[in-house]
């Protein structure tokens, strides 16, 4: 397909155009346009954005990006499909899915304490972590807008997302966390971070032990016009700290 011309957010960015990556001094964020619908192009684009100090990666409309191997590993928390997010990166989607298709076990995304991942109209699906965070393991900031975490699995905690640490924040707006599995907290696990859901749904998640929907240890959790329902064995009951507005 024909790629649009790369538009730099500021001078000195790393850019990707027509399948070619150009690395310039990492002094500003990049806007990486029209990433081709394949694994290699997506990984190259995320690496380029990290190297540029962050940026926006625009995905091919309607594309499913299938990850066949892990491209990130901090040596502690296990492998991750995408390169570890260490800078502010937005995945600008349009009915996109990023999924795992491999015999290997790896989550889809990991966000470091310096990272900030924003998903717009993007679904993360099929991740599998041997530890925590099947879809996303978050130590920094994660924002989902019109997006979804679905059909991810964690052998530990947080099938959809595990957000942990005082620097961790997870914000969901008009987004879904559905049909994930885990030993505990198949939907969302928030451990000492900040969790906020607005006009969002946490549903159909299944854990081995309480709770199945949202596990909230400490920090803050708010639900605004959001539904937590049909999770097993419970929605939020069994969390060390109550989830305001979540029952059952």
PDB file of C-alpha atoms in Angstrom:
ATOM      1  CA  UNK A   1       0.000   0.000   0.000  1.00  0.00           C
ATOM      2  CA  UNK A   2       1.056   3.621  -0.463  1.00  0.00           C
ATOM      3  CA  UNK A   3       2.330   5.236   2.709  1.00  0.00           C
ATOM      4  CA  UNK A   4       1.603   8.809   3.623  1.00  0.00           C
ATOM      5  CA  UNK A   5       4.474  11.164   4.157  1.00  0.00           C
ATOM      6  CA  UNK A   6       5.944  11.107   7.658  1.00  0.00           C
ATOM      7  CA  UNK A   7       5.096  14.142   9.716  1.00  0.00           C
ATOM      8  CA  UNK A   8       7.582  14.926  12.454  1.00  0.00           C
ATOM      9  CA  UNK A   9       6.187  16.230  15.721  1.00  0.00           C
ATOM     10  CA  UNK A  10       9.459  18.061  16.350  1.00  0.00           C
ATOM     11  CA  UNK A  11      12.867  18.137  14.734  1.00  0.00           C
ATOM     12  CA  UNK A  12      15.249  15.392  15.669  1.00  0.00           C
ATOM     13  CA  UNK A  13      12.686  12.535  15.734  1.00  0.00           C
ATOM     14  CA  UNK A  14      13.009   8.992  14.553  1.00  0.00           C
ATOM     15  CA  UNK A  15      10.760   8.307  11.596  1.00  0.00           C
ATOM     16  CA  UNK A  16       9.417   5.341   9.700  1.00  0.00           C
ATOM     17  CA  UNK A  17       8.217   5.687   6.145  1.00  0.00           C
ATOM     18  CA  UNK A  18       7.699   3.182   3.337  1.00  0.00           C
ATOM     19  CA  UNK A  19       9.147   0.444   5.507  1.00  0.00           C
ATOM     20  CA  UNK A  20      12.424   2.319   6.206  1.00  0.00           C
ATOM     21  CA  UNK A  21      13.519   3.536   9.632  1.00  0.00           C
ATOM     22  CA  UNK A  22      15.683   6.640   9.987  1.00  0.00           C
ATOM     23  CA  UNK A  23      17.150   7.357  13.398  1.00  0.00           C
ATOM     24  CA  UNK A  24      17.942  10.992  14.170  1.00  0.00           C
ATOM     25  CA  UNK A  25      19.145  12.489  17.463  1.00  0.00           C
ATOM     26  CA  UNK A  26      16.755  11.387  20.178  1.00  0.00           C
ATOM     27  CA  UNK A  27      15.804  14.879  21.327  1.00  0.00           C
ATOM     28  CA  UNK A  28      12.125  14.927  20.376  1.00  0.00           C
ATOM     29  CA  UNK A  29       9.155  12.675  19.881  1.00  0.00           C
ATOM     30  CA  UNK A  30       8.253  11.163  16.526  1.00  0.00           C
ATOM     31  CA  UNK A  31       5.035  10.696  14.643  1.00  0.00           C
ATOM     32  CA  UNK A  32       5.309   7.396  12.802  1.00  0.00           C
ATOM     33  CA  UNK A  33       2.635   7.086  10.170  1.00  0.00           C
ATOM     34  CA  UNK A  34       1.041   4.223   8.282  1.00  0.00           C
ATOM     35  CA  UNK A  35       2.825   1.261   9.852  1.00  0.00           C
ATOM     36  CA  UNK A  36       2.532  -1.664   7.444  1.00  0.00           C
ATOM     37  CA  UNK A  37       0.330  -4.573   8.513  1.00  0.00           C
ATOM     38  CA  UNK A  38       3.038  -6.967   9.678  1.00  0.00           C
ATOM     39  CA  UNK A  39       4.952  -7.858  12.837  1.00  0.00           C
ATOM     40  CA  UNK A  40       8.338  -6.550  11.707  1.00  0.00           C
ATOM     41  CA  UNK A  41       7.023  -3.104  10.813  1.00  0.00           C
ATOM     42  CA  UNK A  42       5.200  -2.757  14.128  1.00  0.00           C
ATOM     43  CA  UNK A  43       8.240  -3.772  16.180  1.00  0.00           C
ATOM     44  CA  UNK A  44      10.480  -1.419  14.181  1.00  0.00           C
ATOM     45  CA  UNK A  45       8.037   1.442  14.728  1.00  0.00           C
ATOM     46  CA  UNK A  46       7.826   0.933  18.501  1.00  0.00           C
ATOM     47  CA  UNK A  47      11.616   0.695  18.775  1.00  0.00           C
ATOM     48  CA  UNK A  48      11.958   3.905  16.751  1.00  0.00           C
ATOM     49  CA  UNK A  49       9.458   5.722  18.965  1.00  0.00           C
ATOM     50  CA  UNK A  50      11.293   4.599  22.110  1.00  0.00           C
ATOM     51  CA  UNK A  51      14.591   5.755  20.626  1.00  0.00           C
ATOM     52  CA  UNK A  52      13.089   9.146  19.772  1.00  0.00           C
ATOM     53  CA  UNK A  53      11.909   9.703  23.326  1.00  0.00           C
ATOM     54  CA  UNK A  54       8.318   8.750  22.511  1.00  0.00           C
ATOM     55  CA  UNK A  55       5.773   9.432  19.813  1.00  0.00           C
ATOM     56  CA  UNK A  56       2.614   8.367  18.040  1.00  0.00           C
ATOM     57  CA  UNK A  57       2.538   5.185  15.969  1.00  0.00           C
ATOM     58  CA  UNK A  58      -0.369   5.148  13.529  1.00  0.00           C
ATOM     59  CA  UNK A  59      -1.542   1.667  12.595  1.00  0.00           C
ATOM     60  CA  UNK A  60      -2.991   0.461   9.302  1.00  0.00           C
ATOM     61  CA  UNK A  61      -6.778   0.623   9.600  1.00  0.00           C
ATOM     62  CA  UNK A  62      -8.406  -2.726  10.346  1.00  0.00           C
ATOM     63  CA  UNK A  63      -5.110  -4.600  10.560  1.00  0.00           C
ATOM     64  CA  UNK A  64      -4.496  -7.476  12.964  1.00  0.00           C
ATOM     65  CA  UNK A  65      -0.839  -7.458  13.968  1.00  0.00           C
ATOM     66  CA  UNK A  66       0.138 -11.007  14.911  1.00  0.00           C
ATOM     67  CA  UNK A  67       3.188 -11.449  17.150  1.00  0.00           C
ATOM     68  CA  UNK A  68       4.973 -14.757  16.639  1.00  0.00           C
ATOM     69  CA  UNK A  69       7.837 -14.078  19.056  1.00  0.00           C
ATOM     70  CA  UNK A  70       8.703 -11.986  22.089  1.00  0.00           C
ATOM     71  CA  UNK A  71      10.586  -8.752  21.419  1.00  0.00           C
ATOM     72  CA  UNK A  72      11.100  -7.550  24.988  1.00  0.00           C
ATOM     73  CA  UNK A  73      12.335  -9.028  28.271  1.00  0.00           C
ATOM     74  CA  UNK A  74      13.575  -7.198  31.365  1.00  0.00           C
ATOM     75  CA  UNK A  75      15.103 -10.379  32.751  1.00  0.00           C
ATOM     76  CA  UNK A  76      12.748 -10.369  35.744  1.00  0.00           C
ATOM     77  CA  UNK A  77       9.103 -10.492  34.646  1.00  0.00           C
ATOM     78  CA  UNK A  78       9.320 -12.735  31.612  1.00  0.00           C
ATOM     79  CA  UNK A  79       8.992 -12.129  27.879  1.00  0.00           C
ATOM     80  CA  UNK A  80       6.820  -9.501  26.215  1.00  0.00           C
ATOM     81  CA  UNK A  81       5.573  -9.430  22.643  1.00  0.00           C
ATOM     82  CA  UNK A  82       6.160  -5.728  21.985  1.00  0.00           C
ATOM     83  CA  UNK A  83       9.417  -4.001  22.926  1.00  0.00           C
ATOM     84  CA  UNK A  84       9.158  -2.743  26.500  1.00  0.00           C
ATOM     85  CA  UNK A  85       7.572   0.717  26.512  1.00  0.00           C
ATOM     86  CA  UNK A  86      10.050   3.089  28.170  1.00  0.00           C
ATOM     87  CA  UNK A  87       8.779   6.437  26.803  1.00  0.00           C
ATOM     88  CA  UNK A  88       5.381   8.038  26.089  1.00  0.00           C
ATOM     89  CA  UNK A  89       4.010   6.097  23.100  1.00  0.00           C
ATOM     90  CA  UNK A  90       0.533   6.252  21.564  1.00  0.00           C
ATOM     91  CA  UNK A  91      -0.705   3.446  19.348  1.00  0.00           C
ATOM     92  CA  UNK A  92      -3.219   5.277  17.166  1.00  0.00           C
ATOM     93  CA  UNK A  93      -5.540   2.593  15.910  1.00  0.00           C
ATOM     94  CA  UNK A  94      -8.606   2.158  13.764  1.00  0.00           C
ATOM     95  CA  UNK A  95     -10.248  -1.204  14.552  1.00  0.00           C
ATOM     96  CA  UNK A  96      -6.844  -2.792  15.182  1.00  0.00           C
ATOM     97  CA  UNK A  97      -5.861  -5.924  17.089  1.00  0.00           C
ATOM     98  CA  UNK A  98      -2.431  -6.897  18.388  1.00  0.00           C
ATOM     99  CA  UNK A  99      -2.374 -10.572  19.247  1.00  0.00           C
ATOM    100  CA  UNK A 100      -0.067 -13.509  19.987  1.00  0.00           C
ATOM    101  CA  UNK A 101       0.158 -16.535  17.721  1.00  0.00           C
ATOM    102  CA  UNK A 102       2.927 -18.734  19.023  1.00  0.00           C
ATOM    103  CA  UNK A 103       3.676 -21.799  21.084  1.00  0.00           C
ATOM    104  CA  UNK A 104       5.806 -19.501  23.237  1.00  0.00           C
ATOM    105  CA  UNK A 105       4.312 -17.852  26.317  1.00  0.00           C
ATOM    106  CA  UNK A 106       4.543 -14.059  26.425  1.00  0.00           C
ATOM    107  CA  UNK A 107       2.355 -11.109  27.372  1.00  0.00           C
ATOM    108  CA  UNK A 108       1.516  -8.469  24.766  1.00  0.00           C
ATOM    109  CA  UNK A 109       2.949  -5.323  26.390  1.00  0.00           C
ATOM    110  CA  UNK A 110       5.035  -4.162  29.341  1.00  0.00           C
ATOM    111  CA  UNK A 111       5.332  -0.537  30.468  1.00  0.00           C
ATOM    112  CA  UNK A 112       8.333   0.528  32.549  1.00  0.00           C
ATOM    113  CA  UNK A 113       8.272   3.164  35.302  1.00  0.00           C
ATOM    114  CA  UNK A 114       9.321   5.763  32.700  1.00  0.00           C
ATOM    115  CA  UNK A 115       6.870   4.487  30.103  1.00  0.00           C
ATOM    116  CA  UNK A 116       3.434   5.759  29.149  1.00  0.00           C
ATOM    117  CA  UNK A 117       1.350   3.661  26.754  1.00  0.00           C
ATOM    118  CA  UNK A 118      -1.848   5.009  25.203  1.00  0.00           C
ATOM    119  CA  UNK A 119      -4.105   2.756  23.126  1.00  0.00           C
ATOM    120  CA  UNK A 120      -6.732   4.327  20.863  1.00  0.00           C
ATOM    121  CA  UNK A 121      -9.136   1.913  19.146  1.00  0.00           C
ATOM    122  CA  UNK A 122      -6.751  -0.993  19.698  1.00  0.00           C
ATOM    123  CA  UNK A 123      -7.445  -4.466  21.106  1.00  0.00           C
ATOM    124  CA  UNK A 124      -4.721  -6.475  22.854  1.00  0.00           C
ATOM    125  CA  UNK A 125      -5.617 -10.151  22.710  1.00  0.00           C
ATOM    126  CA  UNK A 126      -4.134 -13.587  23.219  1.00  0.00           C
ATOM    127  CA  UNK A 127      -1.288 -12.630  25.538  1.00  0.00           C
ATOM    128  CA  UNK A 128      -0.169 -15.245  28.066  1.00  0.00           C
ATOM    129  CA  UNK A 129       2.141 -14.454  30.979  1.00  0.00           C
ATOM    130  CA  UNK A 130       3.683 -17.163  33.123  1.00  0.00           C
ATOM    131  CA  UNK A 131       3.641 -14.591  35.944  1.00  0.00           C
ATOM    132  CA  UNK A 132       1.479 -11.444  36.094  1.00  0.00           C
ATOM    133  CA  UNK A 133      -0.179  -9.291  33.459  1.00  0.00           C
ATOM    134  CA  UNK A 134      -1.285 -11.399  30.513  1.00  0.00           C
ATOM    135  CA  UNK A 135      -2.284  -8.446  28.354  1.00  0.00           C
ATOM    136  CA  UNK A 136      -0.276  -5.648  29.980  1.00  0.00           C
ATOM    137  CA  UNK A 137       2.216  -5.504  32.841  1.00  0.00           C
ATOM    138  CA  UNK A 138       2.317  -1.885  33.939  1.00  0.00           C
ATOM    139  CA  UNK A 139       4.815  -0.071  36.150  1.00  0.00           C
ATOM    140  CA  UNK A 140       4.197   3.339  34.574  1.00  0.00           C
ATOM    141  CA  UNK A 141       1.090   4.739  32.891  1.00  0.00           C
ATOM    142  CA  UNK A 142      -1.474   3.042  30.671  1.00  0.00           C
ATOM    143  CA  UNK A 143      -4.440   4.760  29.024  1.00  0.00           C
ATOM    144  CA  UNK A 144      -7.086   2.949  26.978  1.00  0.00           C
ATOM    145  CA  UNK A 145      -9.594   4.932  24.945  1.00  0.00           C
ATOM    146  CA  UNK A 146     -12.134   3.017  22.887  1.00  0.00           C
ATOM    147  CA  UNK A 147      -9.931  -0.032  23.287  1.00  0.00           C
ATOM    148  CA  UNK A 148     -10.069  -3.552  24.695  1.00  0.00           C
ATOM    149  CA  UNK A 149      -8.109  -6.180  26.612  1.00  0.00           C
ATOM    150  CA  UNK A 150      -9.635  -9.560  25.784  1.00  0.00           C
ATOM    151  CA  UNK A 151      -8.783 -13.258  25.864  1.00  0.00           C
ATOM    152  CA  UNK A 152      -5.472 -12.769  27.641  1.00  0.00           C
ATOM    153  CA  UNK A 153      -4.189 -15.089  30.367  1.00  0.00           C
ATOM    154  CA  UNK A 154      -1.867 -14.883  33.372  1.00  0.00           C
ATOM    155  CA  UNK A 155      -0.714 -17.835  35.423  1.00  0.00           C
ATOM    156  CA  UNK A 156      -0.397 -15.364  38.298  1.00  0.00           C
ATOM    157  CA  UNK A 157      -2.425 -12.176  38.748  1.00  0.00           C
ATOM    158  CA  UNK A 158      -4.048  -9.814  36.273  1.00  0.00           C
ATOM    159  CA  UNK A 159      -5.174 -11.582  33.128  1.00  0.00           C
ATOM    160  CA  UNK A 160      -6.048  -8.361  31.338  1.00  0.00           C
ATOM    161  CA  UNK A 161      -3.670  -6.021  33.136  1.00  0.00           C
ATOM    162  CA  UNK A 162      -1.489  -6.023  36.234  1.00  0.00           C
ATOM    163  CA  UNK A 163      -0.686  -2.467  37.299  1.00  0.00           C
ATOM    164  CA  UNK A 164       1.709  -2.219  40.203  1.00  0.00           C
ATOM    165  CA  UNK A 165       3.757   0.313  42.151  1.00  0.00           C
ATOM    166  CA  UNK A 166       3.273   3.850  43.375  1.00  0.00           C
ATOM    167  CA  UNK A 167       4.093   5.243  39.927  1.00  0.00           C
ATOM    168  CA  UNK A 168       1.563   3.033  38.165  1.00  0.00           C
ATOM    169  CA  UNK A 169      -1.634   4.449  36.716  1.00  0.00           C
ATOM    170  CA  UNK A 170      -4.252   2.737  34.552  1.00  0.00           C
ATOM    171  CA  UNK A 171      -7.060   4.748  32.966  1.00  0.00           C
ATOM    172  CA  UNK A 172      -9.894   3.237  30.922  1.00  0.00           C
ATOM    173  CA  UNK A 173     -12.371   5.349  28.945  1.00  0.00           C
ATOM    174  CA  UNK A 174     -15.100   3.735  26.825  1.00  0.00           C
ATOM    175  CA  UNK A 175     -13.072   0.522  26.899  1.00  0.00           C
ATOM    176  CA  UNK A 176     -13.608  -3.164  27.653  1.00  0.00           C
ATOM    177  CA  UNK A 177     -11.762  -5.749  29.739  1.00  0.00           C
ATOM    178  CA  UNK A 178     -13.418  -9.008  28.732  1.00  0.00           C
ATOM    179  CA  UNK A 179     -12.968 -12.781  28.725  1.00  0.00           C
ATOM    180  CA  UNK A 180      -9.518 -12.850  30.293  1.00  0.00           C
ATOM    181  CA  UNK A 181      -8.295 -15.586  32.658  1.00  0.00           C
ATOM    182  CA  UNK A 182      -5.855 -15.719  35.570  1.00  0.00           C
ATOM    183  CA  UNK A 183      -5.160 -17.439  38.853  1.00  0.00           C
ATOM    184  CA  UNK A 184      -6.460 -14.269  40.524  1.00  0.00           C
ATOM    185  CA  UNK A 185      -7.945 -11.048  39.121  1.00  0.00           C
ATOM    186  CA  UNK A 186      -8.650 -12.220  35.604  1.00  0.00           C
ATOM    187  CA  UNK A 187      -9.698  -8.717  34.556  1.00  0.00           C
ATOM    188  CA  UNK A 188      -7.726  -5.997  36.331  1.00  0.00           C
ATOM    189  CA  UNK A 189      -5.201  -6.055  39.175  1.00  0.00           C
ATOM    190  CA  UNK A 190      -4.265  -2.738  40.786  1.00  0.00           C
ATOM    191  CA  UNK A 191      -1.495  -2.995  43.373  1.00  0.00           C
ATOM    192  CA  UNK A 192      -0.732   0.382  45.021  1.00  0.00           C
ATOM    193  CA  UNK A 193      -1.360   2.323  41.812  1.00  0.00           C
ATOM    194  CA  UNK A 194      -4.138   4.533  40.493  1.00  0.00           C
ATOM    195  CA  UNK A 195      -7.054   2.933  38.657  1.00  0.00           C
ATOM    196  CA  UNK A 196      -9.857   4.872  36.949  1.00  0.00           C
ATOM    197  CA  UNK A 197     -12.654   3.561  34.735  1.00  0.00           C
ATOM    198  CA  UNK A 198     -15.106   5.804  32.886  1.00  0.00           C
ATOM    199  CA  UNK A 199     -17.922   4.426  30.719  1.00  0.00           C
ATOM    200  CA  UNK A 200     -16.106   1.091  30.584  1.00  0.00           C
ATOM    201  CA  UNK A 201     -16.953  -2.586  31.082  1.00  0.00           C
ATOM    202  CA  UNK A 202     -15.167  -5.376  32.986  1.00  0.00           C
ATOM    203  CA  UNK A 203     -17.059  -8.560  32.178  1.00  0.00           C
ATOM    204  CA  UNK A 204     -16.770 -12.277  31.524  1.00  0.00           C
ATOM    205  CA  UNK A 205     -13.361 -12.672  33.167  1.00  0.00           C
ATOM    206  CA  UNK A 206     -12.638 -15.921  35.022  1.00  0.00           C
ATOM    207  CA  UNK A 207     -10.120 -16.544  37.816  1.00  0.00           C
ATOM    208  CA  UNK A 208      -9.288 -19.567  39.921  1.00  0.00           C
ATOM    209  CA  UNK A 209      -9.687 -17.639  43.191  1.00  0.00           C
ATOM    210  CA  UNK A 210     -11.405 -14.391  44.280  1.00  0.00           C
ATOM    211  CA  UNK A 211     -11.862 -11.968  42.753  1.00  0.00           C
ATOM    212  CA  UNK A 212     -12.413 -12.544  39.060  1.00  0.00           C
ATOM    213  CA  UNK A 213     -13.072  -8.961  37.940  1.00  0.00           C
ATOM    214  CA  UNK A 214     -10.995  -6.328  39.759  1.00  0.00           C
ATOM    215  CA  UNK A 215      -8.334  -6.965  42.414  1.00  0.00           C
ATOM    216  CA  UNK A 216      -7.460  -3.770  44.274  1.00  0.00           C
ATOM    217  CA  UNK A 217      -4.690  -3.936  46.867  1.00  0.00           C
ATOM    218  CA  UNK A 218      -4.020  -0.280  47.705  1.00  0.00           C
ATOM    219  CA  UNK A 219      -3.729   3.097  46.039  1.00  0.00           C
ATOM    220  CA  UNK A 220      -6.937   4.439  44.512  1.00  0.00           C
ATOM    221  CA  UNK A 221      -9.734   3.007  42.406  1.00  0.00           C
ATOM    222  CA  UNK A 222     -12.702   4.855  40.891  1.00  0.00           C
ATOM    223  CA  UNK A 223     -15.581   3.671  38.732  1.00  0.00           C
ATOM    224  CA  UNK A 224     -17.565   6.268  36.812  1.00  0.00           C
ATOM    225  CA  UNK A 225     -20.540   4.959  34.855  1.00  0.00           C
ATOM    226  CA  UNK A 226     -18.720   1.658  34.481  1.00  0.00           C
ATOM    227  CA  UNK A 227     -20.010  -1.899  34.862  1.00  0.00           C
ATOM    228  CA  UNK A 228     -18.197  -4.764  36.559  1.00  0.00           C
ATOM    229  CA  UNK A 229     -20.351  -7.842  36.083  1.00  0.00           C
ATOM    230  CA  UNK A 230     -20.490 -11.523  35.152  1.00  0.00           C
ATOM    231  CA  UNK A 231     -16.963 -12.203  36.375  1.00  0.00           C
ATOM    232  CA  UNK A 232     -16.153 -15.416  38.246  1.00  0.00           C
ATOM    233  CA  UNK A 233     -15.818 -16.387  40.986  1.00  0.00           C
ATOM    234  CA  UNK A 234     -16.698 -12.803  42.020  1.00  0.00           C
ATOM    235  CA  UNK A 235     -16.573  -9.320  40.533  1.00  0.00           C
ATOM    236  CA  UNK A 236     -14.574  -7.590  43.277  1.00  0.00           C
ATOM    237  CA  UNK A 237     -15.306  -9.444  46.517  1.00  0.00           C
ATOM    238  CA  UNK A 238     -12.073 -10.668  48.026  1.00  0.00           C
ATOM    239  CA  UNK A 239      -9.955  -7.629  47.195  1.00  0.00           C
ATOM    240  CA  UNK A 240      -7.776  -6.451  50.097  1.00  0.00           C
ATOM    241  CA  UNK A 241      -9.226  -2.957  49.534  1.00  0.00           C
ATOM    242  CA  UNK A 242     -12.814  -2.228  48.466  1.00  0.00           C
ATOM    243  CA  UNK A 243     -13.475  -1.133  44.906  1.00  0.00           C
ATOM    244  CA  UNK A 244     -15.976   1.735  45.243  1.00  0.00           C
ATOM    245  CA  UNK A 245     -19.145   1.007  43.319  1.00  0.00           C
ATOM    246  CA  UNK A 246     -18.266  -2.618  42.582  1.00  0.00           C
ATOM    247  CA  UNK A 247     -20.441  -5.296  44.173  1.00  0.00           C
ATOM    248  CA  UNK A 248     -20.592  -9.060  44.056  1.00  0.00           C
TER     249      UNK A 248
END
